[in-house]
Each structure stands twice: as C-alpha cells, then as structure tokens.
Short mmCIF file of C-alpha atoms in Angstrom, two decimals:
data_model
loop_
_atom_site.label_atom_id
_atom_site.label_comp_id
_atom_site.label_asym_id
_atom_site.label_seq_id
_atom_site.Cartn_x
_atom_site.Cartn_y
_atom_site.Cartn_z
CA MET A 1 29.11 37.28 -12.41
CA THR A 2 31.27 40.27 -12.90
CA ILE A 3 29.08 42.65 -14.81
CA THR A 4 29.40 46.53 -14.11
CA ILE A 5 27.05 48.72 -15.77
CA SER A 6 26.90 52.36 -15.47
CA ASP A 7 23.75 54.37 -14.51
CA ARG A 8 23.27 55.50 -18.29
CA GLN A 9 23.59 51.95 -19.46
CA PHE A 10 21.07 50.77 -16.88
CA GLU A 11 18.64 53.42 -18.08
CA ILE A 12 19.12 52.11 -21.57
CA ILE A 13 18.67 48.57 -20.93
CA GLU A 14 15.55 49.42 -19.09
CA ALA A 15 14.25 51.34 -22.13
CA ALA A 16 15.27 48.44 -24.12
CA GLY A 17 13.09 46.18 -21.85
CA LYS A 18 10.21 48.45 -22.39
CA ILE A 19 10.35 48.59 -26.14
CA LEU A 20 10.74 44.76 -26.24
CA THR A 21 7.48 44.57 -24.09
CA THR A 22 5.44 47.04 -26.48
CA PHE A 23 6.90 46.27 -29.80
CA GLY A 24 8.79 42.87 -29.57
CA ILE A 25 12.27 42.07 -30.84
CA SER A 26 11.60 43.67 -34.24
CA GLY A 27 10.83 46.97 -32.59
CA LEU A 28 14.19 47.06 -30.44
CA THR A 29 16.21 49.08 -33.09
CA ILE A 30 19.04 51.61 -32.19
CA LYS A 31 16.75 54.29 -33.69
CA ASN A 32 13.83 53.42 -31.57
CA LEU A 33 15.90 53.13 -28.73
CA ALA A 34 17.54 56.62 -29.23
CA LYS A 35 14.11 58.01 -29.71
CA GLU A 36 12.78 56.40 -26.42
CA MET A 37 15.89 57.76 -24.65
CA LYS A 38 15.56 61.18 -26.23
CA PHE A 39 19.16 61.25 -27.61
CA SER A 40 20.98 60.53 -30.77
CA GLU A 41 21.99 57.16 -32.08
CA SER A 42 25.63 57.99 -31.89
CA ALA A 43 25.17 58.84 -28.11
CA LEU A 44 23.90 55.15 -27.76
CA TYR A 45 26.85 53.84 -29.56
CA ARG A 46 28.89 55.56 -26.93
CA HIS A 47 27.48 53.17 -24.43
CA PHE A 48 26.94 49.88 -26.49
CA THR A 49 28.28 48.85 -29.85
CA SER A 50 25.19 47.04 -30.99
CA LYS A 51 21.57 45.97 -30.40
CA GLU A 52 22.97 42.49 -29.53
CA GLU A 53 25.20 43.90 -26.85
CA ILE A 54 22.23 45.83 -25.18
CA ILE A 55 20.39 42.68 -25.10
CA ILE A 56 23.32 40.74 -23.71
CA VAL A 57 24.04 43.31 -21.14
CA LEU A 58 20.14 43.29 -20.01
CA LEU A 59 20.18 39.49 -19.70
CA GLU A 60 23.49 39.46 -17.70
CA TYR A 61 22.06 42.30 -15.33
CA LEU A 62 19.11 40.06 -14.90
CA ALA A 63 21.31 36.92 -14.21
CA LYS A 64 23.29 38.93 -11.70
CA ASN A 65 20.25 40.55 -10.10
CA MET A 66 18.73 37.16 -9.59
CA GLU A 67 21.77 35.51 -8.16
CA GLU A 68 22.01 38.38 -5.57
CA ARG A 69 18.19 38.29 -4.56
CA TYR A 70 18.09 34.68 -4.22
CA THR A 71 21.23 34.64 -2.20
CA THR A 72 20.01 37.19 0.20
CA ALA A 73 16.39 36.08 0.18
CA ILE A 74 16.97 32.39 1.22
CA SER A 75 18.16 31.76 4.72
CA ILE A 76 19.84 28.47 5.61
CA GLU A 77 17.54 28.26 8.69
CA GLN A 78 14.26 28.14 6.59
CA SER A 79 12.82 24.72 5.92
CA PRO A 80 12.80 23.49 2.14
CA GLU A 81 9.12 24.42 1.98
CA ASP A 82 9.80 27.97 3.12
CA LYS A 83 12.70 28.27 0.81
CA PHE A 84 10.77 27.19 -2.02
CA ILE A 85 8.24 29.78 -1.36
CA THR A 86 10.59 32.52 -0.79
CA LEU A 87 12.29 31.89 -4.08
CA PHE A 88 9.28 32.06 -6.18
CA GLN A 89 7.64 35.04 -4.27
CA ASN A 90 11.05 36.84 -4.62
CA GLN A 91 10.90 36.25 -8.48
CA PHE A 92 7.15 37.36 -8.72
CA SER A 93 7.71 40.46 -6.67
CA PHE A 94 10.75 41.71 -8.72
CA PHE A 95 8.82 41.21 -12.17
CA ASN A 96 5.77 42.77 -10.79
CA GLU A 97 7.82 45.77 -9.99
CA ASN A 98 9.93 45.21 -13.35
CA PRO A 99 7.44 44.05 -15.98
CA HIS A 100 9.57 45.36 -18.60
CA PHE A 101 12.19 42.61 -17.93
CA VAL A 102 9.88 39.83 -18.38
CA VAL A 103 9.95 39.90 -22.13
CA ALA A 104 13.61 39.55 -21.98
CA VAL A 105 13.53 36.48 -20.17
CA PHE A 106 10.38 35.06 -21.69
CA SER A 107 10.67 36.20 -25.43
CA ASP A 108 11.08 33.26 -27.81
CA GLY A 109 12.19 35.55 -30.45
CA LEU A 110 15.16 36.50 -28.55
CA LEU A 111 16.30 32.90 -28.74
CA GLU A 112 16.74 33.34 -32.66
CA GLU A 113 18.75 36.52 -32.51
CA SER A 114 22.20 35.12 -31.57
CA ILE A 115 24.21 32.17 -29.96
CA ARG A 116 25.66 34.82 -27.37
CA ILE A 117 22.03 35.73 -26.36
CA ASN A 118 21.19 31.97 -26.14
CA GLU A 119 24.18 31.45 -23.96
CA VAL A 120 23.21 34.21 -21.65
CA MET A 121 19.45 33.14 -21.59
CA MET A 122 20.83 29.76 -20.40
CA LYS A 123 22.91 31.41 -17.68
CA ILE A 124 19.82 32.91 -16.22
CA MET A 125 18.15 29.43 -16.39
CA ASN A 126 21.18 27.88 -14.45
CA VAL A 127 21.15 30.54 -11.97
CA LYS A 128 17.51 29.42 -11.17
CA ILE A 129 18.53 25.78 -11.16
CA LYS A 130 21.55 26.58 -8.98
CA HIS A 131 19.26 27.81 -6.21
CA LEU A 132 16.37 25.67 -6.64
CA LEU A 133 18.03 22.30 -6.91
CA PRO A 134 19.27 22.26 -3.26
CA ILE A 135 15.99 23.26 -1.94
CA ILE A 136 14.42 20.22 -3.99
CA SER A 137 17.00 17.82 -3.02
CA GLU A 138 17.07 18.88 0.73
CA GLY A 139 13.06 18.61 0.67
CA GLN A 140 13.55 15.01 -0.57
CA GLN A 141 16.32 14.07 1.73
CA LYS A 142 13.92 15.30 4.80
CA LYS A 143 10.95 13.45 3.23
CA ILE A 144 9.16 16.87 2.60
CA PHE A 145 8.91 16.53 -1.03
CA THR A 146 8.17 13.30 -3.07
CA ASN A 147 10.92 11.02 -4.15
CA SER A 148 8.73 9.24 -6.49
CA ILE A 149 10.29 11.32 -9.18
CA THR A 150 13.86 12.66 -9.40
CA SER A 151 14.98 16.18 -8.35
CA ASP A 152 15.79 16.99 -11.96
CA GLU A 153 12.48 16.05 -13.26
CA LEU A 154 10.77 18.12 -10.28
CA ILE A 155 12.83 21.14 -11.53
CA HIS A 156 11.45 20.82 -14.96
CA ILE A 157 7.89 20.71 -13.66
CA VAL A 158 8.31 23.66 -11.35
CA MET A 159 10.02 25.79 -13.87
CA GLY A 160 8.01 25.08 -16.80
CA THR A 161 4.89 25.81 -14.44
CA PHE A 162 6.71 29.07 -13.39
CA ARG A 163 7.36 30.01 -17.32
CA LEU A 164 3.90 29.38 -18.17
CA GLN A 165 2.62 31.48 -15.46
CA MET A 166 4.79 34.37 -16.45
CA PHE A 167 4.00 33.77 -20.28
CA LYS A 168 0.27 34.01 -19.48
CA TRP A 169 0.86 37.46 -17.52
CA ARG A 170 2.87 38.56 -20.46
CA ILE A 171 0.35 37.88 -23.03
CA ALA A 172 -2.60 39.19 -20.72
CA ASN A 173 -0.45 42.67 -20.82
CA PHE A 174 0.34 42.33 -17.18
CA GLN A 175 -3.46 43.08 -16.26
CA PHE A 176 -3.62 40.29 -13.44
CA ASP A 177 -1.97 40.22 -10.23
CA ILE A 178 1.09 38.20 -10.71
CA SER A 179 1.86 38.20 -6.97
CA ARG A 180 -1.48 36.61 -6.11
CA ASN A 181 -1.52 34.29 -9.12
CA GLY A 182 1.89 33.34 -8.06
CA ASP A 183 1.04 32.60 -4.52
CA ASN A 184 -1.63 30.28 -5.87
CA MET A 185 0.74 28.53 -8.29
CA ILE A 186 3.43 28.13 -5.51
CA GLN A 187 0.67 26.52 -3.29
CA ALA A 188 -0.54 24.16 -6.24
CA LEU A 189 3.00 23.21 -6.92
CA LEU A 190 3.72 22.43 -3.31
CA THR A 191 0.65 20.23 -3.25
CA LEU A 192 1.89 18.25 -6.10
CA ILE A 193 5.29 17.76 -5.01
CA LYS A 194 4.83 17.30 -1.30
CA ASN A 195 4.69 13.98 0.45
CA LYS A 196 1.09 13.02 1.22
#
C-alpha cells in the first residue's frame, strides 16, 4: 500500500471522520469540512479534488494503518490463540483512541457513495482477512481451533461478531468501554472456536 498523505491532508481526513461521526454521510460536505477546518472551501480543493477523494484517502489511510499495526503487533512466536487476541485487542485499542474513524469503516451510507469507495472498503476487509486467515488456519492445523467448520466460515463468524460489536459501540455514541467489551467478545469467540 503506497499511500502518502501530508500532515494537512491527515488533519482534513480526521475532521472528515469527526463530521461523519456526528452528522453522517449527508453532513460531510466541502462547506461543512471547510468550516470545521476553519479555512476556505478553495483551500480544501488544494488538498483534495472532491468529497469522494477525501473519503477514499481516509479509507486508504485506515487500510495502510491496519496493515502496519497488525504486521508489527503479531509475533511469529505467539500461539494462534495469542495472535488472535493481539489482533483484536490492537483493533479495539486503535478505535478507542480514534473513534471518529469507526464511522468510516462501519457506515452503510458510504457503500452507496461510489464504486471506488466500495473497492477501498473491500481493501480494508481484505487486510483483516490477510492477517486473520493464517491465524485461524494455524490454530486449526495445531488442533487449537475447531475443524468442524472451515477457516473461511470461521472468519465470517469472527468478523461478523467484530462488526456487530463496533456497530453497537457506534450507535451507543461510544459510551461504553470498547476495550473491556472487546476483551469479553474475544474470550467468547475463543470459547466458541476452540476445541473442547
């Protein structure tokens, strides 16, 4: 992933995430973003050509950030179970510190915006799968995780559970402790997928 963004572009995508969180996709306009940034609309256009480009760069940033975090956080020496825990704790910790990015990943309204945005949303999903699939597969090979369903099916269950947890946090306006609830969810998932 070869995305390079300037400090000012990062400030803009952070502001865009905050607007998405507060007002949804319909509230994310160049006018509102310029107001949030306290500069003119024309100044925004020096950094981005359109609202779509802002959203795409925001999502590209998240995909790159996720790739880097997972690669760094997960050690080859860890057991599959520890890798599983590390991967999800890492994600909960990131979103706990950056709740304004949650909407970008878990906003159904974005899916209706453009094909390009859908492609980048798929990229984010694929980064997660790229790191999660080897963990699940290794756990199954070592008889730690159940083999009664395929690794692909396990990934759907795990990622669906994660998505629901993040959605609940979002609609609760981030009012509960996502790290604590996330740890409980991780343990519940491990109880389900581990061999008895």
